[in-house]
Short mmCIF file of C-alpha atoms in Angstrom, two decimals:
data_model
loop_
_atom_site.label_atom_id
_atom_site.label_comp_id
_atom_site.label_asym_id
_atom_site.label_seq_id
_atom_site.Cartn_x
_atom_site.Cartn_y
_atom_site.Cartn_z
CA UNK A 1 5.37 -31.78 -4.60
CA UNK A 2 7.23 -30.47 -7.65
CA UNK A 3 3.98 -28.97 -8.98
CA UNK A 4 3.07 -27.41 -5.65
CA UNK A 5 4.75 -24.03 -6.15
CA UNK A 6 3.33 -23.36 -9.67
CA UNK A 7 -0.12 -24.46 -8.46
CA UNK A 8 0.23 -22.35 -5.32
CA UNK A 9 1.11 -19.18 -7.20
CA UNK A 10 -1.60 -19.84 -9.79
CA UNK A 11 -4.19 -20.15 -7.03
CA UNK A 12 -2.71 -17.09 -5.33
CA UNK A 13 -3.19 -14.98 -8.45
CA UNK A 14 -6.82 -16.11 -8.75
CA UNK A 15 -7.34 -15.17 -5.10
CA UNK A 16 -5.83 -11.73 -5.68
CA UNK A 17 -7.98 -11.24 -8.77
CA UNK A 18 -11.13 -12.07 -6.80
CA UNK A 19 -10.14 -9.70 -3.99
CA UNK A 20 -9.22 -6.94 -6.48
CA UNK A 21 -12.28 -6.96 -8.74
CA UNK A 22 -14.77 -5.32 -6.31
CA UNK A 23 -12.56 -2.22 -6.18
CA UNK A 24 -13.00 -1.50 -9.88
CA UNK A 25 -16.27 0.33 -9.32
CA UNK A 26 -14.41 3.26 -7.77
CA UNK A 27 -12.55 5.76 -9.98
CA UNK A 28 -9.04 6.82 -9.03
CA UNK A 29 -8.58 9.93 -6.91
CA UNK A 30 -5.89 12.03 -5.29
CA UNK A 31 -2.33 10.63 -5.49
CA UNK A 32 -3.25 7.87 -7.94
CA UNK A 33 -4.75 10.39 -10.35
CA UNK A 34 -1.54 12.42 -10.15
CA UNK A 35 0.58 9.34 -10.88
CA UNK A 36 -1.45 8.60 -14.01
CA UNK A 37 -0.86 12.13 -15.35
CA UNK A 38 2.80 12.17 -14.34
CA UNK A 39 3.38 8.90 -16.18
CA UNK A 40 1.70 10.33 -19.25
CA UNK A 41 4.01 13.34 -19.08
CA UNK A 42 7.09 11.12 -18.80
CA UNK A 43 6.21 8.87 -21.73
CA UNK A 44 4.86 11.55 -24.07
CA UNK A 45 6.87 14.66 -23.22
CA UNK A 46 9.95 13.18 -21.50
CA UNK A 47 9.32 15.47 -18.53
CA UNK A 48 8.06 14.91 -15.00
CA UNK A 49 5.32 17.52 -14.94
CA UNK A 50 1.74 17.83 -13.76
CA UNK A 51 -0.38 19.87 -16.17
CA UNK A 52 2.75 21.49 -17.57
CA UNK A 53 4.28 22.40 -14.19
CA UNK A 54 7.46 20.68 -12.89
CA UNK A 55 6.43 18.38 -10.06
CA UNK A 56 8.17 18.06 -6.70
CA UNK A 57 6.26 15.67 -4.46
CA UNK A 58 5.63 12.12 -5.64
CA UNK A 59 8.52 10.13 -7.06
CA UNK A 60 8.64 9.00 -10.70
CA UNK A 61 9.04 5.22 -10.93
CA UNK A 62 5.46 4.18 -10.12
CA UNK A 63 4.16 6.75 -12.61
CA UNK A 64 6.60 5.52 -15.25
CA UNK A 65 5.84 1.78 -15.02
CA UNK A 66 2.08 2.33 -14.64
CA UNK A 67 1.56 4.38 -17.78
CA UNK A 68 1.67 1.42 -20.23
CA UNK A 69 -1.33 0.02 -18.33
CA UNK A 70 -3.01 3.44 -18.44
CA UNK A 71 -2.41 3.58 -22.20
CA UNK A 72 -3.96 0.13 -22.62
CA UNK A 73 -6.90 0.31 -20.20
CA UNK A 74 -7.55 3.96 -19.37
CA UNK A 75 -6.74 5.98 -16.27
CA UNK A 76 -8.62 4.19 -13.48
CA UNK A 77 -8.43 0.61 -14.72
CA UNK A 78 -4.83 1.06 -15.87
CA UNK A 79 -3.62 2.27 -12.49
CA UNK A 80 -5.48 -0.52 -10.72
CA UNK A 81 -4.07 -3.19 -13.04
CA UNK A 82 -0.65 -1.77 -12.20
CA UNK A 83 -1.22 -2.29 -8.48
CA UNK A 84 -2.66 -5.76 -9.06
CA UNK A 85 0.62 -6.69 -10.75
CA UNK A 86 2.61 -4.97 -7.99
CA UNK A 87 0.60 -6.83 -5.37
CA UNK A 88 1.35 -10.16 -7.00
CA UNK A 89 5.06 -9.27 -7.23
CA UNK A 90 4.98 -8.34 -3.54
CA UNK A 91 3.76 -11.82 -2.65
CA UNK A 92 6.35 -13.45 -4.92
CA UNK A 93 9.12 -11.38 -3.32
CA UNK A 94 7.83 -12.15 0.18
CA UNK A 95 7.80 -15.87 -0.60
CA UNK A 96 11.34 -15.86 -2.00
CA UNK A 97 12.69 -13.84 0.92
CA UNK A 98 11.04 -15.88 3.68
CA UNK A 99 11.82 -19.18 1.99
CA UNK A 100 15.47 -18.18 1.71
CA UNK A 101 15.78 -16.99 5.31
CA UNK A 102 13.29 -19.15 7.22
CA UNK A 103 11.58 -22.08 5.46
CA UNK A 104 9.23 -22.86 2.59
CA UNK A 105 6.42 -23.75 5.00
CA UNK A 106 6.72 -20.44 6.81
CA UNK A 107 6.86 -18.60 3.47
CA UNK A 108 3.70 -20.28 2.14
CA UNK A 109 1.65 -19.60 5.28
CA UNK A 110 2.91 -16.02 5.60
CA UNK A 111 2.11 -15.23 1.96
CA UNK A 112 -1.46 -16.53 2.34
CA UNK A 113 -2.02 -14.24 5.34
CA UNK A 114 -0.45 -11.33 3.47
CA UNK A 115 -2.78 -11.90 0.52
CA UNK A 116 -5.86 -11.47 2.74
CA UNK A 117 -4.37 -8.70 4.88
CA UNK A 118 -6.86 -5.85 5.00
CA UNK A 119 -4.32 -3.12 4.20
CA UNK A 120 -2.83 -5.13 1.35
CA UNK A 121 -6.22 -5.57 -0.33
CA UNK A 122 -7.13 -1.90 0.09
CA UNK A 123 -3.80 -0.87 -1.46
CA UNK A 124 -4.62 -3.02 -4.51
CA UNK A 125 -7.91 -1.12 -4.81
CA UNK A 126 -6.37 2.36 -4.56
CA UNK A 127 -3.73 2.13 -7.28
CA UNK A 128 -0.99 4.07 -5.52
CA UNK A 129 2.75 3.38 -5.22
CA UNK A 130 2.78 1.42 -1.95
CA UNK A 131 2.77 -2.12 -3.31
CA UNK A 132 5.36 -1.41 -5.99
CA UNK A 133 7.63 0.01 -3.31
CA UNK A 134 7.04 -3.02 -1.08
CA UNK A 135 7.88 -5.42 -3.92
CA UNK A 136 11.11 -3.57 -4.76
CA UNK A 137 12.09 -3.38 -1.08
CA UNK A 138 11.60 -7.13 -0.61
CA UNK A 139 13.34 -8.09 -3.87
CA UNK A 140 16.28 -5.95 -2.79
CA UNK A 141 16.52 -7.75 0.57
CA UNK A 142 16.25 -11.11 -1.18
CA UNK A 143 19.05 -10.18 -3.57
CA UNK A 144 21.32 -9.03 -0.75
CA UNK A 145 20.78 -12.23 1.25
CA UNK A 146 21.36 -14.42 -1.82
CA UNK A 147 24.55 -12.48 -2.59
CA UNK A 148 26.19 -14.08 0.43
CA UNK A 149 26.62 -17.23 -1.67
CA UNK A 150 26.49 -15.72 -5.15
CA UNK A 151 27.84 -12.19 -5.54
CA UNK A 152 25.95 -11.74 -8.81
CA UNK A 153 22.82 -11.16 -6.73
CA UNK A 154 24.20 -7.80 -5.62
CA UNK A 155 22.88 -6.52 -8.94
CA UNK A 156 19.32 -7.36 -7.87
CA UNK A 157 19.91 -5.98 -4.37
CA UNK A 158 21.23 -2.58 -5.40
CA UNK A 159 19.19 -2.00 -8.57
CA UNK A 160 15.97 -2.84 -6.71
CA UNK A 161 17.07 -0.60 -3.83
CA UNK A 162 17.73 2.27 -6.23
CA UNK A 163 14.36 1.83 -7.91
CA UNK A 164 12.65 1.68 -4.52
CA UNK A 165 14.22 5.06 -3.70
CA UNK A 166 12.58 6.62 -6.76
CA UNK A 167 9.27 5.02 -5.80
CA UNK A 168 9.25 6.13 -2.17
CA UNK A 169 11.96 7.86 -0.16
CA UNK A 170 11.54 5.08 2.43
CA UNK A 171 13.92 2.97 0.35
CA UNK A 172 16.95 5.18 1.13
CA UNK A 173 17.77 3.46 4.48
CA UNK A 174 18.43 0.23 2.57
CA UNK A 175 21.76 1.65 1.37
CA UNK A 176 22.75 2.44 4.94
CA UNK A 177 21.75 -1.06 6.06
CA UNK A 178 23.78 -2.69 3.29
CA UNK A 179 26.81 -0.47 3.89
CA UNK A 180 26.97 -1.26 7.61
CA UNK A 181 26.32 -4.98 7.13
CA UNK A 182 28.92 -5.23 4.36
CA UNK A 183 31.58 -3.49 6.44
CA UNK A 184 30.87 -5.80 9.38
CA UNK A 185 30.41 -9.15 7.67
CA UNK A 186 31.27 -9.03 3.95
CA UNK A 187 34.17 -6.64 3.65
CA UNK A 188 35.91 -8.78 1.06
CA UNK A 189 32.95 -8.33 -1.34
CA UNK A 190 33.57 -4.59 -1.62
CA UNK A 191 36.64 -5.25 -3.75
CA UNK A 192 34.70 -7.22 -6.35
CA UNK A 193 33.20 -5.68 -9.46
CA UNK A 194 30.00 -7.60 -8.71
CA UNK A 195 29.51 -5.42 -5.63
CA UNK A 196 30.95 -2.09 -6.70
CA UNK A 197 29.19 -1.68 -10.05
CA UNK A 198 25.66 -2.57 -8.81
CA UNK A 199 26.16 -0.35 -5.75
CA UNK A 200 27.16 2.56 -7.99
CA UNK A 201 24.28 1.84 -10.38
CA UNK A 202 21.70 1.63 -7.60
CA UNK A 203 22.97 4.80 -5.97
CA UNK A 204 23.14 6.45 -9.37
CA UNK A 205 19.44 5.84 -9.97
CA UNK A 206 18.57 7.85 -6.88
CA UNK A 207 21.25 10.46 -7.57
CA UNK A 208 19.75 11.02 -11.03
CA UNK A 209 16.53 12.07 -9.29
CA UNK A 210 18.43 14.40 -6.97
CA UNK A 211 20.22 15.92 -9.97
CA UNK A 212 16.86 16.49 -11.67
CA UNK A 213 15.62 18.37 -8.58
CA UNK A 214 18.80 20.43 -8.44
CA UNK A 215 18.64 21.34 -12.12
CA UNK A 216 14.98 22.43 -11.92
CA UNK A 217 14.51 23.73 -8.37
CA UNK A 218 18.09 24.55 -7.39
CA UNK A 219 18.05 22.11 -4.48
CA UNK A 220 18.66 18.34 -4.82
CA UNK A 221 16.55 17.66 -1.72
CA UNK A 222 13.66 19.84 -2.85
CA UNK A 223 10.30 18.16 -2.16
CA UNK A 224 6.85 19.25 -1.08
CA UNK A 225 7.00 16.59 1.63
CA UNK A 226 9.30 18.86 3.67
CA UNK A 227 6.80 21.71 3.98
CA UNK A 228 3.98 19.22 4.50
CA UNK A 229 5.81 17.64 7.44
CA UNK A 230 6.74 20.96 9.02
CA UNK A 231 3.15 22.19 8.73
CA UNK A 232 1.33 19.07 9.92
CA UNK A 233 3.86 17.18 12.05
CA UNK A 234 3.80 17.12 15.85
CA UNK A 235 7.53 17.65 16.16
CA UNK A 236 10.16 14.96 15.62
CA UNK A 237 10.08 13.12 18.96
CA UNK A 238 6.39 13.67 19.63
CA UNK A 239 5.58 12.31 16.17
CA UNK A 240 7.77 9.24 16.75
CA UNK A 241 5.99 8.61 20.05
CA UNK A 242 2.54 9.03 18.46
CA UNK A 243 3.42 6.80 15.52
CA UNK A 244 4.88 4.12 17.80
CA UNK A 245 1.61 3.92 19.74
CA UNK A 246 -0.37 3.82 16.50
CA UNK A 247 1.58 1.03 14.82
CA UNK A 248 1.84 -1.04 18.03
CA UNK A 249 -1.94 -1.39 17.94
CA UNK A 250 -2.42 -4.91 16.53
CA UNK A 251 -5.29 -3.68 14.37
CA UNK A 252 -2.81 -1.33 12.73
CA UNK A 253 -0.30 -4.06 11.89
CA UNK A 254 -0.90 -7.81 11.47
CA UNK A 255 -3.85 -8.23 13.90
CA UNK A 256 -3.82 -9.54 17.49
CA UNK A 257 -3.10 -13.26 17.18
CA UNK A 258 -0.27 -12.93 14.69
CA UNK A 259 1.14 -9.86 16.42
CA UNK A 260 1.48 -11.75 19.71
CA UNK A 261 3.08 -14.66 17.85
CA UNK A 262 5.47 -12.25 16.12
CA UNK A 263 6.68 -10.97 19.49
CA UNK A 264 7.55 -14.51 20.51
CA UNK A 265 9.08 -15.14 17.10
CA UNK A 266 11.37 -12.13 17.48
CA UNK A 267 12.38 -13.18 20.99
CA UNK A 268 12.96 -16.79 19.94
CA UNK A 269 14.63 -16.19 16.55
CA UNK A 270 15.79 -12.58 16.74
CA UNK A 271 19.46 -13.51 16.97
CA UNK A 272 19.18 -16.02 14.13
CA UNK A 273 17.40 -13.55 11.86
CA UNK A 274 19.04 -10.36 13.11
CA UNK A 275 19.42 -9.01 9.58
CA UNK A 276 15.64 -9.20 9.08
CA UNK A 277 15.10 -7.30 12.33
CA UNK A 278 17.43 -4.58 11.08
CA UNK A 279 15.62 -4.59 7.72
CA UNK A 280 12.33 -4.01 9.55
CA UNK A 281 13.83 -1.00 11.29
CA UNK A 282 15.11 0.27 7.94
CA UNK A 283 11.63 -0.11 6.45
CA UNK A 284 10.14 1.93 9.27
CA UNK A 285 12.88 4.55 9.63
CA UNK A 286 11.17 7.36 7.70
CA UNK A 287 7.66 6.15 8.57
CA UNK A 288 8.50 6.63 12.26
CA UNK A 289 8.30 10.43 12.05
CA UNK A 290 5.98 10.93 9.05
CA UNK A 291 2.85 12.78 10.11
CA UNK A 292 0.31 10.63 8.22
CA UNK A 293 -0.51 7.42 10.10
CA UNK A 294 -1.51 4.65 7.72
CA UNK A 295 -0.59 0.98 7.42
CA UNK A 296 0.47 1.38 3.80
CA UNK A 297 3.54 3.36 4.87
CA UNK A 298 4.70 0.60 7.22
CA UNK A 299 3.68 -2.40 5.12
CA UNK A 300 7.15 -3.58 3.97
CA UNK A 301 8.03 -4.12 7.62
CA UNK A 302 4.76 -5.98 8.19
CA UNK A 303 5.86 -8.59 5.66
CA UNK A 304 8.89 -9.40 7.80
CA UNK A 305 6.79 -9.21 10.96
CA UNK A 306 4.46 -11.79 9.41
CA UNK A 307 7.42 -14.11 8.88
CA UNK A 308 8.35 -13.85 12.56
CA UNK A 309 4.71 -14.47 13.50
CA UNK A 310 4.51 -17.72 11.56
CA UNK A 311 7.94 -18.79 12.84
CA UNK A 312 6.82 -18.06 16.40
CA UNK A 313 3.57 -19.93 15.93
CA UNK A 314 5.39 -22.92 14.47
CA UNK A 315 7.79 -22.95 17.40
CA UNK A 316 4.97 -22.93 19.97
CA UNK A 317 3.17 -25.69 18.10
CA UNK A 318 6.22 -27.95 17.90
CA UNK A 319 7.36 -27.38 21.48
CA UNK A 320 4.03 -27.40 23.31
CA UNK A 321 0.91 -28.25 21.33
CA UNK A 322 2.30 -31.18 19.33
CA UNK A 323 3.32 -32.90 22.56
CA UNK A 324 -0.21 -32.69 23.98
CA UNK A 325 -3.00 -35.23 23.61
CA UNK A 326 -4.98 -35.56 20.38
CA UNK A 327 -8.00 -33.95 22.04
CA UNK A 328 -5.99 -30.91 23.15
CA UNK A 329 -4.47 -30.55 19.69
CA UNK A 330 -7.92 -30.61 18.10
CA UNK A 331 -9.20 -28.00 20.54
CA UNK A 332 -6.21 -25.81 19.73
CA UNK A 333 -6.74 -26.18 15.98
CA UNK A 334 -10.43 -25.26 16.24
CA UNK A 335 -9.66 -22.28 18.48
CA UNK A 336 -6.89 -21.01 16.20
CA UNK A 337 -8.98 -21.37 13.03
CA UNK A 338 -12.01 -19.63 14.56
CA UNK A 339 -9.94 -16.81 16.06
CA UNK A 340 -8.00 -16.17 12.86
CA UNK A 341 -11.16 -16.25 10.74
CA UNK A 342 -12.93 -13.77 13.01
CA UNK A 343 -10.02 -11.34 13.16
CA UNK A 344 -8.66 -11.55 9.62
CA UNK A 345 -11.87 -11.98 7.64
CA UNK A 346 -13.56 -9.45 9.93
CA UNK A 347 -10.82 -6.90 9.30
CA UNK A 348 -10.95 -7.63 5.57
CA UNK A 349 -14.70 -7.01 5.56
CA UNK A 350 -14.70 -3.83 7.65
CA UNK A 351 -11.49 -2.23 6.39
CA UNK A 352 -11.27 -3.15 2.72
CA UNK A 353 -14.84 -3.48 1.42
CA UNK A 354 -17.34 -0.69 1.97
CA UNK A 355 -20.33 -2.82 0.98
CA UNK A 356 -19.34 -5.54 3.46
CA UNK A 357 -18.82 -2.88 6.11
CA UNK A 358 -22.30 -1.49 5.44
CA UNK A 359 -23.86 -4.95 5.58
CA UNK A 360 -22.11 -5.59 8.89
CA UNK A 361 -23.52 -2.34 10.28
CA UNK A 362 -27.06 -3.31 9.26
CA UNK A 363 -26.93 -6.91 10.53
CA UNK A 364 -24.46 -7.29 13.39
CA UNK A 365 -23.56 -3.70 14.23
CA UNK A 366 -21.37 -4.26 17.29
CA UNK A 367 -18.82 -1.61 16.30
CA UNK A 368 -19.14 2.07 15.44
CA UNK A 369 -20.97 2.61 12.17
CA UNK A 370 -18.47 5.21 11.04
CA UNK A 371 -14.92 4.05 11.73
CA UNK A 372 -13.40 6.73 9.52
CA UNK A 373 -12.13 4.15 7.04
CA UNK A 374 -11.31 4.86 3.40
CA UNK A 375 -13.55 2.02 2.21
CA UNK A 376 -16.54 3.46 4.09
CA UNK A 377 -16.13 6.85 2.44
CA UNK A 378 -15.66 5.34 -1.02
CA UNK A 379 -18.76 3.18 -0.75
CA UNK A 380 -21.00 5.99 0.54
CA UNK A 381 -19.70 8.27 -2.22
CA UNK A 382 -20.36 5.50 -4.76
CA UNK A 383 -23.99 5.18 -3.60
CA UNK A 384 -24.53 8.93 -4.06
CA UNK A 385 -22.80 8.81 -7.45
CA UNK A 386 -25.06 5.95 -8.62
CA UNK A 387 -28.14 7.90 -7.52
CA UNK A 388 -26.98 10.92 -9.53
CA UNK A 389 -26.26 8.80 -12.58
CA UNK A 390 -29.61 6.99 -12.49
CA UNK A 391 -32.00 9.63 -11.14
CA UNK A 392 -30.69 13.08 -12.09
CA UNK A 393 -33.68 15.29 -12.90
CA UNK A 394 -31.68 18.33 -13.97
CA UNK A 395 -28.80 18.43 -16.41
CA UNK A 396 -26.05 20.10 -14.39
CA UNK A 397 -22.34 19.51 -13.80
CA UNK A 398 -20.87 17.69 -10.81
CA UNK A 399 -18.30 19.66 -8.84
CA UNK A 400 -15.19 17.81 -7.63
CA UNK A 401 -12.08 19.19 -5.97
CA UNK A 402 -9.01 19.14 -8.19
CA UNK A 403 -8.50 19.70 -11.89
CA UNK A 404 -6.70 16.37 -12.45
CA UNK A 405 -9.57 14.43 -10.92
CA UNK A 406 -12.07 16.42 -12.98
CA UNK A 407 -10.24 15.67 -16.24
CA UNK A 408 -10.04 11.93 -15.51
CA UNK A 409 -13.64 11.65 -14.34
CA UNK A 410 -14.85 13.56 -17.39
CA UNK A 411 -12.89 11.25 -19.66
CA UNK A 412 -14.34 8.17 -17.96
CA UNK A 413 -17.88 9.64 -17.59
CA UNK A 414 -17.89 8.77 -13.90
CA UNK A 415 -21.25 10.43 -13.26
CA UNK A 416 -22.84 9.34 -16.55
CA UNK A 417 -22.85 10.72 -20.07
CA UNK A 418 -25.17 13.63 -19.27
CA UNK A 419 -23.31 14.94 -16.19
CA UNK A 420 -20.03 16.76 -16.93
CA UNK A 421 -17.42 17.13 -14.20
CA UNK A 422 -16.07 20.55 -13.17
CA UNK A 423 -13.43 21.57 -10.64
CA UNK A 424 -14.67 25.13 -10.09
CA UNK A 425 -17.33 25.34 -7.40
CA UNK A 426 -20.25 27.18 -9.01
CA UNK A 427 -23.89 27.51 -8.08
CA UNK A 428 -26.31 25.29 -9.94
CA UNK A 429 -23.90 22.33 -9.86
CA UNK A 430 -24.17 19.01 -8.09
CA UNK A 431 -21.87 18.16 -5.22
CA UNK A 432 -21.36 14.96 -3.23
CA UNK A 433 -20.54 15.80 0.36
CA UNK A 434 -20.73 14.58 3.94
CA UNK A 435 -21.47 18.12 5.12
CA UNK A 436 -24.38 19.76 3.26
CA UNK A 437 -24.78 23.50 3.74
CA UNK A 438 -27.99 25.33 4.53
CA UNK A 439 -28.18 26.76 1.02
CA UNK A 440 -27.87 23.31 -0.61
CA UNK A 441 -30.86 21.33 -1.84
CA UNK A 442 -30.30 17.81 -0.52
CA UNK A 443 -31.48 15.34 -3.16
CA UNK A 444 -30.28 12.10 -1.60
CA UNK A 445 -28.51 10.93 1.55
CA UNK A 446 -27.04 7.49 2.02
CA UNK A 447 -28.27 5.28 4.84
CA UNK A 448 -24.73 3.91 5.06
CA UNK A 449 -22.13 5.69 7.19
CA UNK A 450 -20.54 8.11 6.80
CA UNK A 451 -23.83 9.69 5.70
CA UNK A 452 -23.08 11.22 2.32
CA UNK A 453 -25.41 13.50 0.40
CA UNK A 454 -25.96 14.46 -3.19
CA UNK A 455 -26.80 18.16 -3.18
CA UNK A 456 -27.67 20.75 -5.79
CA UNK A 457 -25.97 24.03 -4.98
CA UNK A 458 -28.66 26.67 -5.10
CA UNK A 459 -28.03 29.93 -6.95
CA UNK A 460 -28.89 33.15 -5.09
#
């Protein structure tokens, strides 16, 4: 058994690598592209700017730690290697936390399910900050729990919390959680240097970011997220209600079987693991009223929910199933394995892999062909991009929205050597779109949903 953990984490990394590789065919877009440029600005110019303009939306830590990978491997591959590493660290942190609070068996099973979770795999493909934030959040919780017996772990708790706050603002509630818990249960620790210095250092990390905003924009709380929320949000309470309904859908958290088990786990062990319940609420505090509904924003809480699910399942097995006859136990095992395979592998196929989703549509097809999933859009776009690269009859540029994306795609020759990328929509250029206009010449349309076309924009 002493070789089990090294072998387990070695196998886990190979599993992650296999799940991550299919996502390499897609270039980075949107937020991930911004992070790659912001990191370049930090390392080269010692400023947090996007194309020479001070930036006020995304936070700096993911950009900072990702740039060495960008420097080594290029924009797209570098950002995706960064999230592969962050994904692996997330699983390590989840294992340490659940092993410390629950048991090694629960930690091992939970980590396996996390590794094949459909949102987790998609986040590895996208290259954004979500997995780095999750890893820091979990390491911080682990450090705080360990500090009960060894106050030196407060350094891990507060430094990781501070870094999580400059990765996503969702880390800020951790400081409130720790403050309340310390005042209630560990008041004597406040007087020690092992608590005070890390707490000041962790808070100082976030305060340094606030000072940067104040010095540049005149407001320490200045962020583009504020205007985005006021423009797109439904209102505070209405948004909380809408988000609650969204995230209570088992297909938007840890899937039906494990979600039901997690409810029992929280009922059965909620008092024993009350701190973890509070940590879940802290993880979801800002997500509860954010206008964008996506599992990646709630994922740190899903890790803890997964722990309760496995604990609940173990409790039911020990109290009921294990006391049944051998035949009943075998029936239960077969049913559980089949149900989990259908739900988890099915979700992984449909949600995380566009090609698997397309194959499912063509062969089984019992769900809507266009579920509005990110992976579906990426795969359909990829098919149109491949057609352009291999069959372009006219040398013309490809129009994409956004100057950062255009620069990266030009650098990486996303559409081939003969097709430059532009970010100004001009006639005579190619465009990949789900909504061709009447004046466009449609050259190719995917059979996969969402139907995506390669068009040549006709000049008048």
